[in-house]
PDB file of C-alpha atoms in Angstrom:
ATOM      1  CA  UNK C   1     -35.144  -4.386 -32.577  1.00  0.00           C
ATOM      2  CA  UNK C   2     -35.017  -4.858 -36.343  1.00  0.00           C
ATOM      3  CA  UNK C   3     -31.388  -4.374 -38.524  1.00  0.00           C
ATOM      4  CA  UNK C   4     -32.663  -0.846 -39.939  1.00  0.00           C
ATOM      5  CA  UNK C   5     -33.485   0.153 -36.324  1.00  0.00           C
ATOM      6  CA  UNK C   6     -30.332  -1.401 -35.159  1.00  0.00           C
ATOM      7  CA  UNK C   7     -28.594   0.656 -37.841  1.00  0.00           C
ATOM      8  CA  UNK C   8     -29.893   3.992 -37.037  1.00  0.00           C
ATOM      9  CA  UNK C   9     -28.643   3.958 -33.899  1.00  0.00           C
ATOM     10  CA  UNK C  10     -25.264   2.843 -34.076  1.00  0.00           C
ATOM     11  CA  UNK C  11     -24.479   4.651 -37.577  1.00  0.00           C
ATOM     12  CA  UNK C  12     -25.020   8.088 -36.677  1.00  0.00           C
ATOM     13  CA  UNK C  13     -23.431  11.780 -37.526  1.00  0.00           C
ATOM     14  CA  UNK C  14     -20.784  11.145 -35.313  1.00  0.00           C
ATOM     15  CA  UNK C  15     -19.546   8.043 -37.095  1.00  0.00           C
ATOM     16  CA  UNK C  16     -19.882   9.131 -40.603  1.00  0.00           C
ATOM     17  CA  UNK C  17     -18.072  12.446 -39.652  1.00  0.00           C
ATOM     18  CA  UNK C  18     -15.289  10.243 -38.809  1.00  0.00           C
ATOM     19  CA  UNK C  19     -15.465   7.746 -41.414  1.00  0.00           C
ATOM     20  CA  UNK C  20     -15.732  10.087 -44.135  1.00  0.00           C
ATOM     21  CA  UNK C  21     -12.552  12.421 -43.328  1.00  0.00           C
ATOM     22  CA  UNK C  22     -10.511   8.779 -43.435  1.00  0.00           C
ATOM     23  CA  UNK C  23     -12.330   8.091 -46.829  1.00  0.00           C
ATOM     24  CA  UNK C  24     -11.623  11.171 -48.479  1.00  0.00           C
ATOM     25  CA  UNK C  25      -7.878  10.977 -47.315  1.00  0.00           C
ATOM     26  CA  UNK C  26      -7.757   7.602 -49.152  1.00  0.00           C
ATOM     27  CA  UNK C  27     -10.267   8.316 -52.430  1.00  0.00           C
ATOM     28  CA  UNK C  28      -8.144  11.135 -53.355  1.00  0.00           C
ATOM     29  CA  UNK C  29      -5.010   8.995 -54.176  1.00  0.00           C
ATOM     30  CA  UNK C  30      -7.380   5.959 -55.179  1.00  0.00           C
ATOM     31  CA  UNK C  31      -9.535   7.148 -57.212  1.00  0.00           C
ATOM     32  CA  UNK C  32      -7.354   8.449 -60.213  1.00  0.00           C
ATOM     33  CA  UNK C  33      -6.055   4.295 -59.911  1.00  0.00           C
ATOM     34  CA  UNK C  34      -9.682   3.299 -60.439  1.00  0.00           C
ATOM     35  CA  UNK C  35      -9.697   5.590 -63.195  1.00  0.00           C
ATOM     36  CA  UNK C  36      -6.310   4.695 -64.923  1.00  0.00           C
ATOM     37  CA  UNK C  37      -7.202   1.000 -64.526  1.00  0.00           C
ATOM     38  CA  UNK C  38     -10.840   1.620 -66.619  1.00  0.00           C
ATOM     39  CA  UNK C  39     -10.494   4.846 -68.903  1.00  0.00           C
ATOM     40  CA  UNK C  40     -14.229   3.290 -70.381  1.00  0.00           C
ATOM     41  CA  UNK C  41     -15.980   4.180 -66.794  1.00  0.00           C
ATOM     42  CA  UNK C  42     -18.720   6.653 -67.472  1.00  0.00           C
ATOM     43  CA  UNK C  43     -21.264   6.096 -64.697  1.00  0.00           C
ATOM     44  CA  UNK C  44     -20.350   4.862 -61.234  1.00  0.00           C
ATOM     45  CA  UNK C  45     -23.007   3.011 -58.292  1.00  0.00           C
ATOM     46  CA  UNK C  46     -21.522   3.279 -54.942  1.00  0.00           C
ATOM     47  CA  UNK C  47     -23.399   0.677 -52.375  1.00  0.00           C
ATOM     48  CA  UNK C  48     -22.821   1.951 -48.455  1.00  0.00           C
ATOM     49  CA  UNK C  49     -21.634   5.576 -50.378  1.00  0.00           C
ATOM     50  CA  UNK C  50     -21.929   6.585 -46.521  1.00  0.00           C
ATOM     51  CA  UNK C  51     -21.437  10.857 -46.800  1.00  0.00           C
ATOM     52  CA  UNK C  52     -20.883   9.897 -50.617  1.00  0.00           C
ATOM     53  CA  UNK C  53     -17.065  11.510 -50.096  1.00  0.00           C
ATOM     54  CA  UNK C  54     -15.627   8.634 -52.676  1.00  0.00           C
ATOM     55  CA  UNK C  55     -18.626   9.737 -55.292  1.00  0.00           C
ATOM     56  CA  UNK C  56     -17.179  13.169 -54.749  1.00  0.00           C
ATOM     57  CA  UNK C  57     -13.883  12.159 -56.285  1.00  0.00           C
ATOM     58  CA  UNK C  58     -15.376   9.954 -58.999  1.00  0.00           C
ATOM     59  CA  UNK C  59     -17.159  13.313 -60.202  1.00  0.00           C
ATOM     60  CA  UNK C  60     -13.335  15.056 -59.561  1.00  0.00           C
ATOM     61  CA  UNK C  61     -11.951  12.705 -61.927  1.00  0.00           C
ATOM     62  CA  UNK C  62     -14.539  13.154 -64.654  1.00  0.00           C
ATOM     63  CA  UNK C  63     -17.303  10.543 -64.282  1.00  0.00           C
ATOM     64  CA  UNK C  64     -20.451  12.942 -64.415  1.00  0.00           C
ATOM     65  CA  UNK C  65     -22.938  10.223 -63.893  1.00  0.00           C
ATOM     66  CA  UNK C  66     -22.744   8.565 -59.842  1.00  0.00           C
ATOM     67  CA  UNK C  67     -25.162   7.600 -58.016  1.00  0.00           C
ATOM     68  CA  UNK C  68     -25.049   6.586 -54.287  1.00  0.00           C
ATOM     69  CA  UNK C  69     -26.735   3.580 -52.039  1.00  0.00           C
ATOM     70  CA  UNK C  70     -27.166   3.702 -48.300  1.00  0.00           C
ATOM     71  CA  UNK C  71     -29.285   3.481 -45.779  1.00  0.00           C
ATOM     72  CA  UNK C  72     -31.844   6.090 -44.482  1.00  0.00           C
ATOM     73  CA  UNK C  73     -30.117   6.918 -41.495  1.00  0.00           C
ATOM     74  CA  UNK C  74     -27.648   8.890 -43.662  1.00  0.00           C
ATOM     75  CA  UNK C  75     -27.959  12.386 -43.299  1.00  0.00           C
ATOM     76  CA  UNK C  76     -28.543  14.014 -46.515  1.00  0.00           C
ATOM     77  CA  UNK C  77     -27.695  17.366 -45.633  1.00  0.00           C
ATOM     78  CA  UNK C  78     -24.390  16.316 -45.197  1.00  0.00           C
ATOM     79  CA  UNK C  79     -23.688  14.752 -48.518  1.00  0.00           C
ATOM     80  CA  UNK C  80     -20.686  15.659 -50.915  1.00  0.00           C
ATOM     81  CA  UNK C  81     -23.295  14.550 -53.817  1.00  0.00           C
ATOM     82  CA  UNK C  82     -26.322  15.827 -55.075  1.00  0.00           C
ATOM     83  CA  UNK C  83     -29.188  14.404 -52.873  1.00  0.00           C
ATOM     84  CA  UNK C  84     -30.981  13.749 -55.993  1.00  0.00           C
ATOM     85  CA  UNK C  85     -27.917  11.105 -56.887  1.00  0.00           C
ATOM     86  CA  UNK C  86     -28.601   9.505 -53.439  1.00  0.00           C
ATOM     87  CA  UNK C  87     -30.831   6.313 -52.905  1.00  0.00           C
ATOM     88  CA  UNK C  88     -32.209   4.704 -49.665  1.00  0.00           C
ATOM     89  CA  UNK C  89     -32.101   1.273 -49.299  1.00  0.00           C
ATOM     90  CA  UNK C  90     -31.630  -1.105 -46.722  1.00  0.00           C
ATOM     91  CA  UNK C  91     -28.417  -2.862 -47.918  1.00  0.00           C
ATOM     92  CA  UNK C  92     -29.507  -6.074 -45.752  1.00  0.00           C
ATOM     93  CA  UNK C  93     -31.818  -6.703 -48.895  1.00  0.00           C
ATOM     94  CA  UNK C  94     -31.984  -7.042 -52.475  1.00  0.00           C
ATOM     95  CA  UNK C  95     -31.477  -3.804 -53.851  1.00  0.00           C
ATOM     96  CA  UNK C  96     -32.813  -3.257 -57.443  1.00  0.00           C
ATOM     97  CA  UNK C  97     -32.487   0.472 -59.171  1.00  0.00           C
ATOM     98  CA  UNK C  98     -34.137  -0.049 -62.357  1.00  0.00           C
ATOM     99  CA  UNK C  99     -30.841   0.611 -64.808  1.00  0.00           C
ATOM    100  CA  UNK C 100     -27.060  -0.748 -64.856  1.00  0.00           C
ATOM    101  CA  UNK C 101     -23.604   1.344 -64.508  1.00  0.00           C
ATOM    102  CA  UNK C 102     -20.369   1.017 -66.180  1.00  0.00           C
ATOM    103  CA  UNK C 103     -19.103   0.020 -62.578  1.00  0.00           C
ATOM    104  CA  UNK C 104     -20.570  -0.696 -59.362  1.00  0.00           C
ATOM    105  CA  UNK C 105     -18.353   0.106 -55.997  1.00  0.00           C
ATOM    106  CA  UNK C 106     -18.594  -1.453 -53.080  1.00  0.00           C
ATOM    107  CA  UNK C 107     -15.615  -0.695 -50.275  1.00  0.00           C
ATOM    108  CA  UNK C 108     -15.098  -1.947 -46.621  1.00  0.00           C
ATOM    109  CA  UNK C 109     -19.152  -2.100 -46.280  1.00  0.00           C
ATOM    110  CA  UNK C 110     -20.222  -5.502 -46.848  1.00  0.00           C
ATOM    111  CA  UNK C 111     -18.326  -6.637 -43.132  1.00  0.00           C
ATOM    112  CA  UNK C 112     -21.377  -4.590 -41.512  1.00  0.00           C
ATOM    113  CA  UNK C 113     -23.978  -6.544 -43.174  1.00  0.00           C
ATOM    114  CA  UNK C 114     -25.907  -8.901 -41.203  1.00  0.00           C
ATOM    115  CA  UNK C 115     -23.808 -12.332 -42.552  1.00  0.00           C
ATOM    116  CA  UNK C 116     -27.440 -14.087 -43.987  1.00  0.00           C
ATOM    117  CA  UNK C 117     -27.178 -10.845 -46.426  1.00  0.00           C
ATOM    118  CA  UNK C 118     -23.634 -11.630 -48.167  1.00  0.00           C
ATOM    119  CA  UNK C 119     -24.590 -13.304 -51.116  1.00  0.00           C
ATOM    120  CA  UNK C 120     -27.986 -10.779 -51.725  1.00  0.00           C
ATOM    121  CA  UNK C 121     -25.287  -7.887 -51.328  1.00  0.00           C
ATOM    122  CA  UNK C 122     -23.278  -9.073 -54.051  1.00  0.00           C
ATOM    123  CA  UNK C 123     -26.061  -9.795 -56.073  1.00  0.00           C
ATOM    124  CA  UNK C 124     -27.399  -6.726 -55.654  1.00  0.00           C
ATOM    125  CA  UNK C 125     -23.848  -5.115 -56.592  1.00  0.00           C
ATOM    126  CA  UNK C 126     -23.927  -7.540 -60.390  1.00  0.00           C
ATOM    127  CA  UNK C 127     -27.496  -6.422 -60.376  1.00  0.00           C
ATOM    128  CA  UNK C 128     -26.391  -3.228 -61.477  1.00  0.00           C
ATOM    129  CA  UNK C 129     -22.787  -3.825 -63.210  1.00  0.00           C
ATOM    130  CA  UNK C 130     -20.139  -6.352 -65.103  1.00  0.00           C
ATOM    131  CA  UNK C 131     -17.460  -4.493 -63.025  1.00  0.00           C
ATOM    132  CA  UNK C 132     -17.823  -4.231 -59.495  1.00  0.00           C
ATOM    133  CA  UNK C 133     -14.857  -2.639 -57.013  1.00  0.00           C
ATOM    134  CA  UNK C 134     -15.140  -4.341 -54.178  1.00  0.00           C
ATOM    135  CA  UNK C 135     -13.430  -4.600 -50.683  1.00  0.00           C
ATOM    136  CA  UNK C 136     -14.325  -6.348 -47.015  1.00  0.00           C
ATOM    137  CA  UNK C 137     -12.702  -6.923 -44.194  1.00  0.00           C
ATOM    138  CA  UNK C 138     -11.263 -10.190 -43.503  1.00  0.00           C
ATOM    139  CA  UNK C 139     -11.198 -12.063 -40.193  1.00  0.00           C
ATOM    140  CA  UNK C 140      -8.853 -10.170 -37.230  1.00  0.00           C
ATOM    141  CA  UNK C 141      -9.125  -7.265 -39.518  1.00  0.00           C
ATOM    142  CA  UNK C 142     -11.852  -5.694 -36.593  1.00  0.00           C
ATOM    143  CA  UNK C 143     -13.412  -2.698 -36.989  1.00  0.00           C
ATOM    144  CA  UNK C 144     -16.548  -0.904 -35.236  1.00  0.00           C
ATOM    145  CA  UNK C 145     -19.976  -3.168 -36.108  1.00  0.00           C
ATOM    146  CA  UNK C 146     -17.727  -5.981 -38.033  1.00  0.00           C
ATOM    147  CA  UNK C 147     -20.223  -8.372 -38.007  1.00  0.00           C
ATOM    148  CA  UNK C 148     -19.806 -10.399 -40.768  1.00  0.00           C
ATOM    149  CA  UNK C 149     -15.919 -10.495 -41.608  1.00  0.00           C
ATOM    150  CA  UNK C 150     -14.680 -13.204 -44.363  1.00  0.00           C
ATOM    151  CA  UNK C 151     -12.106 -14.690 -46.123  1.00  0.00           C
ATOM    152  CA  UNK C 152     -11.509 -13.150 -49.795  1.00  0.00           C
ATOM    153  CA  UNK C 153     -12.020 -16.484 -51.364  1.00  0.00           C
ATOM    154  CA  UNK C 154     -15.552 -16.437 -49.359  1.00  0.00           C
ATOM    155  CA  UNK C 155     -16.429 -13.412 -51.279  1.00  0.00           C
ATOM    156  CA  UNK C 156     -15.106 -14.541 -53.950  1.00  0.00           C
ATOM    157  CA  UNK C 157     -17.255 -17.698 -54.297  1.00  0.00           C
ATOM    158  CA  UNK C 158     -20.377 -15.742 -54.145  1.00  0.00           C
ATOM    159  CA  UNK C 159     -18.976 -13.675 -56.806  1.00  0.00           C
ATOM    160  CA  UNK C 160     -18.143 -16.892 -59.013  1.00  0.00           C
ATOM    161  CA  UNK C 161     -21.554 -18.134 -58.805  1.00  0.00           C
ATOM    162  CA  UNK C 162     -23.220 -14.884 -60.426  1.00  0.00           C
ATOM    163  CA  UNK C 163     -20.686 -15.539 -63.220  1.00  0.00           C
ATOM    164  CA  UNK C 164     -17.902 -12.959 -62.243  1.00  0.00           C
ATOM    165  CA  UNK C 165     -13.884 -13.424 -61.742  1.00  0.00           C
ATOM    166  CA  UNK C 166     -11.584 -11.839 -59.080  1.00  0.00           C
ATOM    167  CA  UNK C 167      -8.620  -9.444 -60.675  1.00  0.00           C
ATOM    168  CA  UNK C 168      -5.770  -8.617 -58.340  1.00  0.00           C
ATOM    169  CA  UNK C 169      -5.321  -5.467 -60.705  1.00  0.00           C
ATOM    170  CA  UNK C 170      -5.793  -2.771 -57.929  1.00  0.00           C
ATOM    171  CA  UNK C 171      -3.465  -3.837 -54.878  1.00  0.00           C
ATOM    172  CA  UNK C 172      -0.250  -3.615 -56.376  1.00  0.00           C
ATOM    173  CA  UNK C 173      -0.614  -0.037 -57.685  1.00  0.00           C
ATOM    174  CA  UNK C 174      -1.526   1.125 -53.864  1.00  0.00           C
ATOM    175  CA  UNK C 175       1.826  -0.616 -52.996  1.00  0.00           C
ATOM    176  CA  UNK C 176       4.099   2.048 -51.242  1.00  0.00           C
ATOM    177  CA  UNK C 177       0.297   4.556 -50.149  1.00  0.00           C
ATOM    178  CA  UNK C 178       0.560   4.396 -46.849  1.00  0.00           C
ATOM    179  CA  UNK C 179      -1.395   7.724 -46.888  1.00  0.00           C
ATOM    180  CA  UNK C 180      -3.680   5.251 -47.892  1.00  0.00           C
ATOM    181  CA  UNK C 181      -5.944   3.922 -45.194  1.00  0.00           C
ATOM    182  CA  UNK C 182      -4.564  -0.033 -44.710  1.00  0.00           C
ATOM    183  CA  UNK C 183      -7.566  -1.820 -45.381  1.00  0.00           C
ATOM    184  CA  UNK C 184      -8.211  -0.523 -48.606  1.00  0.00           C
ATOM    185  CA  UNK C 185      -4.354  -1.221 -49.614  1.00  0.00           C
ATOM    186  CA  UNK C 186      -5.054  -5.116 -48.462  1.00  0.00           C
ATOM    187  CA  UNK C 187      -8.358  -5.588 -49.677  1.00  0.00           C
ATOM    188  CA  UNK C 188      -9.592  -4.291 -53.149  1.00  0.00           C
ATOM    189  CA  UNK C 189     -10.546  -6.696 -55.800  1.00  0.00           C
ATOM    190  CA  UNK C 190     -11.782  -6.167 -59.003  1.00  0.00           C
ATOM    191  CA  UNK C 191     -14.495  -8.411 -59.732  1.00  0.00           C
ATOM    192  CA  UNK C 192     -15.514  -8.805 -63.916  1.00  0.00           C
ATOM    193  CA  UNK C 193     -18.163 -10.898 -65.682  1.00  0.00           C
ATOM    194  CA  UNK C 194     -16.519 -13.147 -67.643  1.00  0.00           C
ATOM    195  CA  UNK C 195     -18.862 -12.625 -70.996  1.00  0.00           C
ATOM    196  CA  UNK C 196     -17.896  -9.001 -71.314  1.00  0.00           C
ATOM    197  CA  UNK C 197     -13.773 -10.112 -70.360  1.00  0.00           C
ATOM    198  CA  UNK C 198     -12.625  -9.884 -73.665  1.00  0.00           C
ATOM    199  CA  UNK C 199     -13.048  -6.205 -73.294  1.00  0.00           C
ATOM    200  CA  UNK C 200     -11.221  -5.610 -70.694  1.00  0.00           C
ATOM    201  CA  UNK C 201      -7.698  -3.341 -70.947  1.00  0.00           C
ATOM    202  CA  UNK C 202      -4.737  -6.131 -71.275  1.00  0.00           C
ATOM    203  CA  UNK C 203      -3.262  -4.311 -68.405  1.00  0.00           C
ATOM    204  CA  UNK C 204      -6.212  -5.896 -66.127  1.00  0.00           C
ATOM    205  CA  UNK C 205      -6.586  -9.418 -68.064  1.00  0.00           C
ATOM    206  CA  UNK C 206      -2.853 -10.247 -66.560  1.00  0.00           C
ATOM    207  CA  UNK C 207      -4.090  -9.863 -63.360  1.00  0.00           C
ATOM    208  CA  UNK C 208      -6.576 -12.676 -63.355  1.00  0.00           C
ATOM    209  CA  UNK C 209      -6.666 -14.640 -60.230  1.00  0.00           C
ATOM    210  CA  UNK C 210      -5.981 -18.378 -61.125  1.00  0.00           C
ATOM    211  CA  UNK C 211      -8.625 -20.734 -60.772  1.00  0.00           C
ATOM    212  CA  UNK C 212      -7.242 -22.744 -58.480  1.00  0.00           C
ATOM    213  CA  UNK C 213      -5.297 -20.182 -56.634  1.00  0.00           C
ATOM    214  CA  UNK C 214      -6.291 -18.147 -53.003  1.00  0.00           C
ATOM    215  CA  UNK C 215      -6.515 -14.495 -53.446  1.00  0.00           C
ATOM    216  CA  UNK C 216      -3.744 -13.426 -51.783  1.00  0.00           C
ATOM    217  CA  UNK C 217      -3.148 -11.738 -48.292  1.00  0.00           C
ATOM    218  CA  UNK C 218      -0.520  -8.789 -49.385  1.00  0.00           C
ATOM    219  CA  UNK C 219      -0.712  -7.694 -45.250  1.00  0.00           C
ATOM    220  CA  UNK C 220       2.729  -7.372 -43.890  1.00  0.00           C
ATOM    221  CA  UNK C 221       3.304 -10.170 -41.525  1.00  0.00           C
ATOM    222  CA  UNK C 222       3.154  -7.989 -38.553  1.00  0.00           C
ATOM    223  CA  UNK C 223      -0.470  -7.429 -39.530  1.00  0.00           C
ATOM    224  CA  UNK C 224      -0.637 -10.871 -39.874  1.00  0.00           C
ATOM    225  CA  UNK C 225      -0.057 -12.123 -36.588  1.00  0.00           C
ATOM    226  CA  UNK C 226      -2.337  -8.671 -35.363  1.00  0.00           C
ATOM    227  CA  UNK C 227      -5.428 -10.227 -37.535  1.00  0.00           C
ATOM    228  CA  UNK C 228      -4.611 -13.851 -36.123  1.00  0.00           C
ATOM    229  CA  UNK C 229      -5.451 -12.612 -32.640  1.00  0.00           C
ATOM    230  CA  UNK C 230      -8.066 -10.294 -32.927  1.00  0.00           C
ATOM    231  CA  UNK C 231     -10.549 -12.985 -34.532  1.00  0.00           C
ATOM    232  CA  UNK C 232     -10.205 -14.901 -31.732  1.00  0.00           C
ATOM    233  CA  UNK C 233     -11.655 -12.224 -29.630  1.00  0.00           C
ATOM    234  CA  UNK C 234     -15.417 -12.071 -28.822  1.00  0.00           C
ATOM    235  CA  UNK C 235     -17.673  -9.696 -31.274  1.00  0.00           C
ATOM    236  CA  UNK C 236     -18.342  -7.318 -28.246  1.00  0.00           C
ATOM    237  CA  UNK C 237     -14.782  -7.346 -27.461  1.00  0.00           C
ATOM    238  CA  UNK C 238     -13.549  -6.262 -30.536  1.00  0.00           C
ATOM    239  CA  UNK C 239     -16.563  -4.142 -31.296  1.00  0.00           C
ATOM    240  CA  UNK C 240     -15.412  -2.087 -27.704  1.00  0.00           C
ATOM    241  CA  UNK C 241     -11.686  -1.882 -28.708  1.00  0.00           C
ATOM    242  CA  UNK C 242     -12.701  -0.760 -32.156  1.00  0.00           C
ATOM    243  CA  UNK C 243     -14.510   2.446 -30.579  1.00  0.00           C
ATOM    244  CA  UNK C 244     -11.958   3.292 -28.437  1.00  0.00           C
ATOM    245  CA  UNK C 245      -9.622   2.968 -30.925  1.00  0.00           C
ATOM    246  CA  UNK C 246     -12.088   5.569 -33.293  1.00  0.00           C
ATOM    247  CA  UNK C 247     -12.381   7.976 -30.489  1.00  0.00           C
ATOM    248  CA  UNK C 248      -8.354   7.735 -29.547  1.00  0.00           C
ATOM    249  CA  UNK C 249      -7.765   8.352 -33.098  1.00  0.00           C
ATOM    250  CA  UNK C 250     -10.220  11.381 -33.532  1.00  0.00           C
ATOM    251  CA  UNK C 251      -9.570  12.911 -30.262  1.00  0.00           C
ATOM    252  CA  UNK C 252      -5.636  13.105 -32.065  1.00  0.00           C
ATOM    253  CA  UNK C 253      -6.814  14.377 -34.962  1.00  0.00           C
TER     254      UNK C 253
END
């Protein structure tokens, strides 16, 4: 069975119903952030825009032009964007959309990617942008169809090599959301190109992550220790308790 088939069957309605109720929950606090943070923002790319519910609140906070990237087993009757705005592409390859945006936006997809895709999938995200949003889960994080969890740093090195730095400008502002689904609290970075830096609002040059310093894990240490044992579980494993966790978690509403 190839990845595309693969995805089509285990990313259906069902999960992107669910998926998208938690997004919107979160995008309406985060969004205005994104927006504080770059007042310049004028066009927005969304790569795995799932239901395109975080598009929906880019266009709420006054970007007109977004455009969303996903694969063709979205539905697009059940997108919160105009279906014209919405592109299908198989995010396991290089994507290329003929024109750039003031920021590319990539959040808690790039974990579901088949792990030979990672550094194509950022490429394809500074393809289209010098400022890319972008958040994956790390190892013990688990989630349904984690396949291809990494450390920040891992990220960030394929980041580094198209040119780009990591800004820990996001994180601290979600500090004290806890409507604000957990993984996007731990796990945003802003990634910049360093030849267009010097434009950059002072308020996000300070937040330059050092050279020689990690990106840090903000998770509580409870969260921690929870992340320490999950990785240690098989794929399948987690994979099973991530779906039962999903349906516990819908079934409660």
């Amino acid at each position: 069975m190839s990845g595309a088939e693969n995805y089509k069957n285990v990313y259906d309605d069902d999960f992107f119903a669910y998926t998208s109720g938690i997004s919107w929950k979160s995008a309406q606090k985060v969004v205005p952030v994104f927006r504080e943070l770059l007042p310049f923002c004028k066009s927005v790319a969304d790569f795995g825009c799932a239901e395109g519910v975080w598009l929906k609140c880019w266009l709420l906070n006054g970007v007109e032009d977004v455009v969303g990237v996903d694969g063709d087993y979205v539905n697009t009757d059940a997108l919160h964007i105009s279906k014209e705005a919405f592109f299908a592409r198989n995010l396991d390859e290089a994507v290329d959309l003929g024109r750039r945006f003031d920021v590319a936006c990539s959040l808690e997809v790039a974990e579901h990617l088949s792990p030979e895709s990672s550094r194509q999938f950022v490429q394809s995200l500074t393809r289209h942008s010098d400022v890319v949003i972008f958040s994956a889960a790390p190892p013990g994080q688990g989630g349904e169809f984690h396949m291809n969890e990494r450390e920040y740093d891992e990220w960030r090195s394929f980041f580094r090599d198209e040119g780009y730095e990591a800004y820990d400008c996001i994180r601290p502002k979600l500090k004290g959301f806890h409507d604000v689904s957990f993984w996007y609290r731990y796990n945003i970075v802003l990634y910049v190109k360093q030849t267009v830096a010097n434009k950059l609002p002072e308020a996000i040059k300070a937040t330059k992550v050092d050279a020689n310093a990690k990106i840090p894990d903000i998770a509580p240490p409870i969260f921690k220790l929870r992340k320490s044992i999950v990785k240690l579980l098989p794929y399948g494993l987690q994979n099973r308790l991530a779906a039962l966790n999903s349906k516990l978690r819908s079934i409660s509403g």
